[in-house]
mmCIF file of C-alpha atoms and ligand atoms in Angstrom:
data_model
loop_
_atom_site.group_PDB
_atom_site.id
_atom_site.type_symbol
_atom_site.label_atom_id
_atom_site.label_comp_id
_atom_site.label_asym_id
_atom_site.label_seq_id
_atom_site.Cartn_x
_atom_site.Cartn_y
_atom_site.Cartn_z
ATOM 1 C CA MET P 1 89.157 213.830 72.187
ATOM 2 C CA THR P 2 88.920 211.122 69.539
ATOM 3 C CA GLY P 3 92.096 211.168 67.487
ATOM 4 C CA SER P 4 94.323 212.635 70.193
ATOM 5 C CA PRO P 5 95.949 210.014 72.434
ATOM 6 C CA LEU P 6 97.841 212.815 74.196
ATOM 7 C CA TYR P 7 94.716 214.791 75.097
ATOM 8 C CA ALA P 8 92.792 211.654 76.093
ATOM 9 C CA ALA P 9 95.587 210.731 78.507
ATOM 10 C CA VAL P 10 95.923 214.253 79.938
ATOM 11 C CA CYS P 11 92.142 214.470 80.392
ATOM 12 C CA ARG P 12 92.158 211.229 82.378
ATOM 13 C CA ARG P 13 94.874 212.639 84.647
ATOM 14 C CA LEU P 14 93.147 215.954 85.186
ATOM 15 C CA ALA P 15 89.539 214.783 85.523
ATOM 16 C CA ALA P 16 89.622 214.193 89.248
ATOM 17 C CA LEU P 17 91.989 217.008 90.142
ATOM 18 C CA PRO P 18 90.390 219.369 92.725
ATOM 19 C CA ILE P 19 92.300 222.373 91.333
ATOM 20 C CA VAL P 20 90.482 222.008 87.997
ATOM 21 C CA ALA P 21 87.074 222.341 89.667
ATOM 22 C CA GLU P 22 88.357 225.368 91.591
ATOM 23 C CA LEU P 23 89.720 227.029 88.448
ATOM 24 C CA ALA P 24 86.579 226.548 86.379
ATOM 25 C CA PRO P 25 83.510 226.489 88.579
ATOM 26 C CA ASP P 26 81.233 226.906 85.504
ATOM 27 C CA ASP P 27 81.894 223.286 84.429
ATOM 28 C CA ARG P 28 80.582 223.802 80.867
ATOM 29 C CA TRP P 29 80.757 220.855 78.432
ATOM 30 C CA ASP P 30 83.661 222.469 76.593
ATOM 31 C CA LEU P 31 85.824 222.849 79.730
ATOM 32 C CA PRO P 32 88.314 220.122 78.640
ATOM 33 C CA LEU P 33 88.794 221.907 75.301
ATOM 34 C CA ARG P 34 89.410 225.220 77.047
ATOM 35 C CA LEU P 35 91.748 223.774 79.690
ATOM 36 C CA LEU P 36 93.833 221.861 77.170
ATOM 37 C CA GLY P 37 93.799 224.966 74.967
ATOM 38 C CA ALA P 38 95.231 226.965 77.875
ATOM 39 C CA LEU P 39 98.024 224.420 78.365
ATOM 40 C CA HIS P 40 98.787 224.408 74.657
ATOM 41 C CA TYR P 41 98.866 228.224 74.635
ATOM 42 C CA ILE P 42 101.492 228.118 77.389
ATOM 43 C CA ALA P 43 103.452 225.539 75.407
ATOM 44 C CA LEU P 44 103.442 227.776 72.313
ATOM 45 C CA ALA P 45 104.235 231.003 74.168
ATOM 46 C CA GLU P 46 106.951 229.647 76.437
ATOM 47 C CA GLU P 47 108.226 226.777 74.306
ATOM 48 C CA LEU P 48 107.876 224.306 77.133
ATOM 49 C CA ASP P 49 106.280 220.891 77.503
ATOM 50 C CA PRO P 50 103.157 221.139 79.677
ATOM 51 C CA TRP P 51 102.040 217.573 78.975
ATOM 52 C CA THR P 52 104.512 215.560 81.068
ATOM 53 C CA SER P 53 103.436 217.192 84.344
ATOM 54 C CA PRO P 54 100.242 219.126 83.581
ATOM 55 C CA GLU P 55 99.383 219.210 87.297
ATOM 56 C CA ALA P 56 102.556 221.190 88.043
ATOM 57 C CA VAL P 57 102.037 223.619 85.151
ATOM 58 C CA ILE P 58 98.442 224.274 86.273
ATOM 59 C CA ALA P 59 99.502 224.847 89.883
ATOM 60 C CA ASP P 60 102.302 227.146 88.726
ATOM 61 C CA ARG P 61 100.160 229.336 86.472
ATOM 62 C CA ARG P 62 96.925 229.080 88.372
ATOM 63 C CA ASP P 63 95.796 232.725 87.981
ATOM 64 C CA TRP P 64 96.625 232.951 84.284
ATOM 65 C CA ILE P 65 94.733 229.711 83.573
ATOM 66 C CA ALA P 66 91.720 230.814 85.631
ATOM 67 C CA GLU P 67 91.617 234.032 83.597
ATOM 68 C CA PHE P 68 91.942 232.129 80.308
ATOM 69 C CA LEU P 69 89.086 229.790 81.283
ATOM 70 C CA ALA P 70 86.886 232.677 82.358
ATOM 71 C CA THR P 71 87.462 234.912 79.342
ATOM 72 C CA ARG P 72 88.374 232.850 76.276
ATOM 73 C CA ARG P 73 85.927 230.984 74.079
ATOM 74 C CA VAL P 74 86.789 227.842 72.133
ATOM 75 C CA GLN P 75 88.345 229.184 68.922
ATOM 76 C CA THR P 76 88.927 226.045 66.936
ATOM 77 C CA ASN P 77 89.118 227.579 63.482
ATOM 78 C CA GLU P 78 89.564 224.313 61.571
ATOM 79 C CA VAL P 79 90.479 224.978 57.957
ATOM 80 C CA GLN P 80 90.003 221.317 56.983
ATOM 81 C CA ARG P 81 86.246 221.928 57.337
ATOM 82 C CA ALA P 82 86.525 223.916 54.093
ATOM 83 C CA TRP P 83 87.241 220.600 52.356
ATOM 84 C CA ALA P 84 83.810 219.359 53.452
ATOM 85 C CA LEU P 85 82.124 222.680 52.614
ATOM 86 C CA LEU P 86 83.454 223.169 49.075
ATOM 87 C CA PRO P 87 81.078 220.660 47.367
ATOM 88 C CA ALA P 88 78.176 222.330 49.198
ATOM 89 C CA PHE P 89 79.164 225.750 47.807
ATOM 90 C CA LEU P 90 79.539 224.266 44.313
ATOM 91 C CA SER P 91 76.190 222.459 44.601
ATOM 92 C CA LEU P 92 74.443 225.855 44.683
ATOM 93 C CA GLY P 93 75.195 226.089 40.957
ATOM 94 C CA VAL P 94 75.726 229.851 40.777
ATOM 95 C CA PRO P 95 78.867 231.623 39.522
ATOM 96 C CA ARG P 96 79.069 234.526 42.035
ATOM 97 C CA LEU P 97 78.804 234.211 45.809
ATOM 98 C CA ASP P 98 78.398 236.797 48.574
ATOM 99 C CA LEU P 99 79.643 234.992 51.700
ATOM 100 C CA LEU P 100 78.388 235.586 55.230
ATOM 101 C CA GLU P 101 79.894 233.236 57.810
ATOM 102 C CA LEU P 102 78.411 232.931 61.300
ATOM 103 C CA GLY P 103 81.037 232.328 63.983
ATOM 104 C CA PRO P 104 84.097 232.437 61.669
ATOM 105 C CA SER P 105 86.601 232.901 64.516
ATOM 106 C CA ALA P 106 89.522 234.379 62.514
ATOM 107 C CA GLY P 107 87.994 233.669 59.100
ATOM 108 C CA LEU P 108 90.115 230.767 57.817
ATOM 109 C CA ASN P 109 87.010 229.307 56.185
ATOM 110 C CA LEU P 110 86.049 232.634 54.614
ATOM 111 C CA VAL P 111 88.978 232.500 52.190
ATOM 112 C CA TRP P 112 88.376 228.938 50.962
ATOM 113 C CA ASP P 113 88.565 230.022 47.327
ATOM 114 C CA ARG P 114 92.304 230.652 47.850
ATOM 115 C CA TYR P 115 92.987 227.031 48.846
ATOM 116 C CA ARG P 116 93.390 224.006 46.616
ATOM 117 C CA PHE P 117 91.182 220.951 47.125
ATOM 118 C CA ARG P 118 91.722 217.383 46.089
ATOM 119 C CA TYR P 119 89.010 214.692 45.788
ATOM 120 C CA ARG P 120 88.935 211.343 44.025
ATOM 121 C CA GLY P 121 86.933 212.864 41.159
ATOM 122 C CA GLY P 122 89.247 215.813 40.609
ATOM 123 C CA SER P 123 90.656 218.951 42.128
ATOM 124 C CA PHE P 124 89.582 222.547 42.557
ATOM 125 C CA GLY P 125 91.257 225.872 43.283
ATOM 126 C CA PRO P 126 94.010 228.183 42.066
ATOM 127 C CA GLU P 127 96.957 226.548 40.306
ATOM 128 C CA ASP P 128 99.387 229.442 40.292
ATOM 129 C CA VAL P 129 100.118 230.297 43.913
ATOM 130 C CA ALA P 130 103.493 230.860 45.521
ATOM 131 C CA LEU P 131 104.725 227.822 47.442
ATOM 132 C CA GLU P 132 104.576 229.606 50.814
ATOM 133 C CA LEU P 133 100.900 230.413 50.193
ATOM 134 C CA ALA P 134 99.899 227.001 48.872
ATOM 135 C CA LEU P 135 97.477 225.041 51.011
ATOM 136 C CA GLU P 136 96.051 221.870 49.528
ATOM 137 C CA LEU P 137 93.248 220.134 51.402
ATOM 138 C CA GLU P 138 92.366 216.475 51.024
ATOM 139 C CA GLY P 139 90.730 213.880 53.226
ATOM 140 C CA GLU P 140 89.039 210.510 53.438
ATOM 141 C CA GLU P 141 86.167 210.393 50.939
ATOM 142 C CA ARG P 142 83.596 207.859 52.122
ATOM 143 C CA ALA P 143 81.150 208.669 49.329
ATOM 144 C CA PRO P 144 82.694 210.507 46.387
ATOM 145 C CA VAL P 145 82.189 214.077 45.305
ATOM 146 C CA PRO P 146 81.071 213.924 41.635
ATOM 147 C CA ALA P 147 83.694 214.971 39.094
ATOM 148 C CA GLU P 148 81.078 217.131 37.341
ATOM 149 C CA LEU P 149 80.594 219.219 40.471
ATOM 150 C CA LEU P 150 84.323 219.927 40.696
ATOM 151 C CA LYS P 151 84.369 221.304 37.136
ATOM 152 C CA ARG P 152 82.168 224.233 38.185
ATOM 153 C CA SER P 153 83.804 227.585 38.760
ATOM 154 C CA VAL P 154 82.766 230.143 41.281
ATOM 155 C CA GLU P 155 83.831 233.661 42.202
ATOM 156 C CA VAL P 156 83.583 235.073 45.727
ATOM 157 C CA VAL P 157 82.550 238.712 45.379
ATOM 158 C CA ARG P 158 82.338 239.567 49.077
ATOM 159 C CA ARG P 159 83.234 237.862 52.348
ATOM 160 C CA ARG P 160 81.863 238.902 55.735
ATOM 161 C CA GLY P 161 81.912 237.098 59.077
ATOM 162 C CA VAL P 162 80.207 237.825 62.405
ATOM 163 C CA ASP P 163 81.727 236.559 65.610
ATOM 164 C CA LEU P 164 81.240 237.371 69.295
ATOM 165 C CA GLU P 165 85.009 237.654 69.539
ATOM 166 C CA PRO P 166 86.657 237.767 66.132
ATOM 167 C CA VAL P 167 90.268 236.706 66.395
ATOM 168 C CA ASP P 168 92.818 239.042 64.833
ATOM 169 C CA ALA P 169 95.122 236.585 63.135
ATOM 170 C CA ALA P 170 97.604 239.375 62.374
ATOM 171 C CA THR P 171 98.738 239.500 66.014
ATOM 172 C CA ASP P 172 100.947 236.977 67.848
ATOM 173 C CA ASP P 173 98.310 236.518 70.548
ATOM 174 C CA GLY P 174 95.589 235.925 67.938
ATOM 175 C CA ALA P 175 97.673 233.376 66.042
ATOM 176 C CA ARG P 176 98.619 231.584 69.271
ATOM 177 C CA LEU P 177 95.021 231.573 70.487
ATOM 178 C CA LEU P 178 93.886 229.945 67.255
ATOM 179 C CA LYS P 179 96.719 227.446 67.229
ATOM 180 C CA CYS P 180 96.280 226.465 70.877
ATOM 181 C CA PHE P 181 92.885 224.983 70.055
ATOM 182 C CA VAL P 182 94.474 222.633 67.519
ATOM 183 C CA TRP P 183 95.318 219.505 69.465
ATOM 184 C CA ALA P 184 99.011 219.447 70.224
ATOM 185 C CA ASP P 185 99.750 215.936 68.937
ATOM 186 C CA GLN P 186 97.979 216.381 65.580
ATOM 187 C CA ARG P 187 100.923 217.479 63.450
ATOM 188 C CA ASP P 188 99.067 217.533 60.134
ATOM 189 C CA ARG P 189 96.414 219.884 61.560
ATOM 190 C CA LEU P 190 99.083 222.149 63.054
ATOM 191 C CA GLU P 191 100.898 222.324 59.733
ATOM 192 C CA ARG P 192 97.662 223.060 57.843
ATOM 193 C CA PHE P 193 96.903 225.794 60.336
ATOM 194 C CA ASP P 194 100.286 227.501 59.736
ATOM 195 C CA ARG P 195 99.739 227.452 55.982
ATOM 196 C CA ALA P 196 96.149 228.717 56.241
ATOM 197 C CA LEU P 197 97.268 231.512 58.545
ATOM 198 C CA ALA P 198 99.824 232.668 55.952
ATOM 199 C CA VAL P 199 97.103 232.720 53.267
ATOM 200 C CA LEU P 200 94.656 234.581 55.516
ATOM 201 C CA ARG P 201 97.170 237.227 56.541
ATOM 202 C CA VAL P 202 97.733 238.339 52.929
ATOM 203 C CA ASP P 203 94.196 239.760 52.706
ATOM 204 C CA PRO P 204 91.966 239.108 55.738
ATOM 205 C CA PRO P 205 88.180 239.124 55.343
ATOM 206 C CA GLU P 206 85.820 241.585 57.006
ATOM 207 C CA LEU P 207 85.065 240.385 60.537
ATOM 208 C CA ILE P 208 82.209 242.036 62.429
ATOM 209 C CA ALA P 209 82.126 241.787 66.229
ATOM 210 C CA GLY P 210 78.732 240.894 67.654
ATOM 211 C CA ASP P 211 76.083 238.276 68.179
ATOM 212 C CA TYR P 212 74.999 236.921 64.818
ATOM 213 C CA VAL P 213 71.483 236.155 66.017
ATOM 214 C CA ASP P 214 71.007 239.881 66.643
ATOM 215 C CA LEU P 215 72.909 241.126 63.594
ATOM 216 C CA LEU P 216 71.675 238.726 60.923
ATOM 217 C CA PRO P 217 68.480 240.613 59.918
ATOM 218 C CA SER P 218 70.360 243.841 59.168
ATOM 219 C CA LEU P 219 73.280 242.054 57.492
ATOM 220 C CA LEU P 220 70.850 240.239 55.205
ATOM 221 C CA ARG P 221 69.306 243.494 54.064
ATOM 222 C CA ASP P 222 72.692 244.400 52.543
ATOM 223 C CA ARG P 223 73.207 242.317 49.382
ATOM 224 C CA VAL P 224 75.567 242.392 46.411
ATOM 225 C CA ASP P 225 73.758 242.725 43.074
ATOM 226 C CA GLY P 226 74.180 239.750 40.792
ATOM 227 C CA ALA P 227 75.510 237.415 43.497
ATOM 228 C CA LEU P 228 73.879 234.803 45.691
ATOM 229 C CA THR P 229 74.184 235.481 49.418
ATOM 230 C CA VAL P 230 75.244 232.356 51.282
ATOM 231 C CA VAL P 231 74.934 232.273 55.058
ATOM 232 C CA TYR P 232 77.006 229.417 56.446
ATOM 233 C CA GLN P 233 78.399 228.104 59.677
ATOM 234 C CA THR P 234 80.382 225.187 61.035
ATOM 235 C CA ALA P 235 80.651 224.186 64.698
ATOM 236 C CA SER P 236 79.029 227.373 65.958
ATOM 237 C CA THR P 237 75.228 227.056 66.256
ATOM 238 C CA GLN P 238 75.830 224.209 68.717
ATOM 239 C CA TYR P 239 76.771 226.919 71.219
ATOM 240 C CA LEU P 240 73.325 228.593 70.991
ATOM 241 C CA SER P 241 70.418 227.874 73.323
ATOM 242 C CA THR P 242 67.358 226.341 71.686
ATOM 243 C CA ASP P 243 65.528 229.681 71.856
ATOM 244 C CA ARG P 244 68.349 231.644 70.279
ATOM 245 C CA TYR P 245 68.711 229.044 67.533
ATOM 246 C CA ALA P 246 64.975 229.378 66.818
ATOM 247 C CA GLU P 247 65.475 233.160 66.521
ATOM 248 C CA LEU P 248 68.265 232.585 64.027
ATOM 249 C CA GLN P 249 66.001 230.331 61.954
ATOM 250 C CA ASP P 250 63.249 232.986 62.067
ATOM 251 C CA ALA P 251 65.707 235.594 60.746
ATOM 252 C CA LEU P 252 66.627 233.294 57.847
ATOM 253 C CA ALA P 253 62.951 232.630 57.118
ATOM 254 C CA ALA P 254 62.134 236.352 57.092
ATOM 255 C CA ALA P 255 65.034 237.377 54.803
ATOM 256 C CA SER P 256 64.463 238.129 51.137
ATOM 257 C CA ARG P 257 65.050 235.397 48.560
ATOM 258 C CA PRO P 258 67.090 234.033 46.913
ATOM 259 C CA LEU P 259 69.209 232.988 49.873
ATOM 260 C CA ALA P 260 71.453 229.985 50.521
ATOM 261 C CA TRP P 261 72.292 228.293 53.809
ATOM 262 C CA ILE P 262 75.046 225.751 54.529
ATOM 263 C CA SER P 263 75.395 224.380 58.033
ATOM 264 C CA THR P 264 76.707 221.570 60.203
ATOM 265 C CA ARG P 265 73.679 220.443 62.190
ATOM 266 C CA ARG P 266 73.361 220.562 65.925
ATOM 267 C CA ASN P 267 72.887 217.273 67.797
ATOM 268 C CA ASP P 268 69.186 218.005 68.266
ATOM 269 C CA GLU P 269 68.688 218.328 64.474
ATOM 270 C CA GLU P 270 70.379 215.128 63.347
ATOM 271 C CA GLU P 271 68.356 212.755 61.198
ATOM 272 C CA ALA P 272 70.492 209.693 61.789
ATOM 273 C CA GLY P 273 71.784 210.341 65.290
ATOM 274 C CA LEU P 274 75.293 210.006 63.911
ATOM 275 C CA SER P 275 78.099 209.938 66.428
ATOM 276 C CA GLY P 276 81.632 210.973 65.557
ATOM 277 C CA GLY P 277 80.686 213.569 62.976
ATOM 278 C CA TYR P 278 78.341 216.249 61.674
ATOM 279 C CA GLU P 279 75.418 216.128 59.303
ATOM 280 C CA LEU P 280 75.772 218.888 56.703
ATOM 281 C CA GLU P 281 72.659 220.589 55.325
ATOM 282 C CA VAL P 282 72.122 222.982 52.437
ATOM 283 C CA ALA P 283 69.115 225.170 51.679
ATOM 284 C CA LEU P 284 68.550 227.258 48.555
ATOM 285 C CA TRP P 285 65.448 229.287 49.153
ATOM 286 C CA PRO P 286 62.940 229.557 47.579
ATOM 287 C CA GLU P 287 63.670 226.322 45.611
ATOM 288 C CA ARG P 288 64.327 224.042 48.571
ATOM 289 C CA GLY P 289 64.602 224.136 52.344
ATOM 290 C CA PRO P 290 67.378 222.577 54.462
ATOM 291 C CA THR P 291 68.371 219.244 52.952
ATOM 292 C CA LEU P 292 70.934 216.771 54.243
ATOM 293 C CA VAL P 293 73.736 216.645 51.643
ATOM 294 C CA ALA P 294 76.637 215.012 53.472
ATOM 295 C CA ARG P 295 78.129 213.706 56.645
ATOM 296 C CA THR P 296 81.584 214.775 57.721
ATOM 297 C CA GLY P 297 84.057 214.280 60.564
ATOM 298 C CA TYR P 298 84.013 216.959 63.262
ATOM 299 C CA HIS P 299 87.166 218.448 61.812
ATOM 300 C CA GLY P 300 86.308 217.757 58.168
ATOM 301 C CA GLN P 301 88.770 214.866 58.089
ATOM 302 C CA TRP P 302 86.314 212.605 56.240
ATOM 303 C CA LEU P 303 83.384 213.304 53.945
ATOM 304 C CA GLU P 304 80.443 211.213 52.849
ATOM 305 C CA TRP P 305 78.927 213.286 50.058
ATOM 306 C CA HIS P 306 75.398 212.487 48.882
ATOM 307 C CA GLY P 307 74.274 215.733 47.320
ATOM 308 C CA VAL P 308 70.717 216.998 47.300
ATOM 309 C CA GLY P 309 69.287 213.492 46.873
ATOM 310 C CA ALA P 310 70.516 212.338 50.339
HETATM 311 C C1 SAM L 1 84.277 226.359 67.698
HETATM 312 S S1 SAM L 1 84.439 227.924 66.914
HETATM 313 C C2 SAM L 1 84.242 227.453 65.214
HETATM 314 C C3 SAM L 1 84.948 228.415 64.288
HETATM 315 C C4 SAM L 1 84.726 228.162 62.797
HETATM 316 N N1 SAM L 1 83.323 228.267 62.466
HETATM 317 C C5 SAM L 1 85.263 226.826 62.355
HETATM 318 O O1 SAM L 1 84.468 225.896 62.141
HETATM 319 O O2 SAM L 1 86.474 226.679 62.196
HETATM 320 C C6 SAM L 1 82.861 228.698 67.288
HETATM 321 C C7 SAM L 1 82.847 230.179 66.982
HETATM 322 O O3 SAM L 1 81.491 230.647 67.074
HETATM 323 C C8 SAM L 1 81.491 231.924 67.713
HETATM 324 N N2 SAM L 1 80.141 232.141 68.260
HETATM 325 C C9 SAM L 1 79.435 231.325 69.084
HETATM 326 N N3 SAM L 1 78.202 231.862 69.327
HETATM 327 C C10 SAM L 1 78.131 233.026 68.627
HETATM 328 C C11 SAM L 1 77.134 234.042 68.468
HETATM 329 N N4 SAM L 1 75.945 233.938 69.074
HETATM 330 N N5 SAM L 1 77.407 235.100 67.683
HETATM 331 C C12 SAM L 1 78.628 235.219 67.080
HETATM 332 N N6 SAM L 1 79.607 234.291 67.173
HETATM 333 C C13 SAM L 1 79.372 233.211 67.946
HETATM 334 C C14 SAM L 1 82.598 231.793 68.747
HETATM 335 O O4 SAM L 1 83.049 233.069 69.187
HETATM 336 C C15 SAM L 1 83.658 231.005 67.970
HETATM 337 O O5 SAM L 1 84.505 231.869 67.235
#
């Protein structure tokens, strides 16, 4: 819960509460995220403050929370991660991209070409958007993105995402579910989310329901002529078992080339054992396999860009 004093404090209060163990007997590592998400959902739906007396709110809505914990996955669709991904997309050096996102949640990071991006070396993205649809992403650049990279242009010719439970951002429940996983005291993230949601709702991407490990081989047989297919994911493969992740890698290895891959690494893949952020890798088969290109905060709030020479 780094970066959220509110959630850190609430977690400390709830950690030893017997009712929490009763409500969520599975005790998975992401339980705090799901429990705090449930409380935030209640806050958004009922416009009340669940943080002053979380114990009372949990006791009061015990059945609803138990159901939420049993049936809802973490759906942190963090649009700021697009700020860390953009240089990776541009580094592929091709003008037309066919996007396939694994675990896109609602797809906020499938429409990244509609956002504006700002880096020390320059900016990227559409200039002429209506104010209500303008989302500009910027963050802390620990190693700069080269200005030359930002001068490249790229067209997205198709966007597809595969998720176990795609979130329909057009509905109130979908929007609330997404928003409840943004930490309640992080106002800038909440505001970014509202803007990204407005952009997404204008023309949502294709979201396919299913397990991407199973579906990837068939999806990769369907390509767009004259475009490079890019399979990418952030914060999703960490939920796979080692065996399932190996199956995913086999599917990528067996797919026809050319093929690009952009991914935040799992803990067990890290080269530097970095804490407090992700390593970002890019592959462009057949030229080169997965290569560390950057490090980034878990929510894309900072970026240390190194490029292919990292
Ligand atoms: C923490 S969210 C991240 C969402 C998005 N990638 C982002 O970074 O904003 C993880 C997403 O991965 C999806 N997911 C996890 N395992 C999956 C699988 N095997 N197949 C399809 N989707 C999966 C979940 O349903 C969830 O939407």
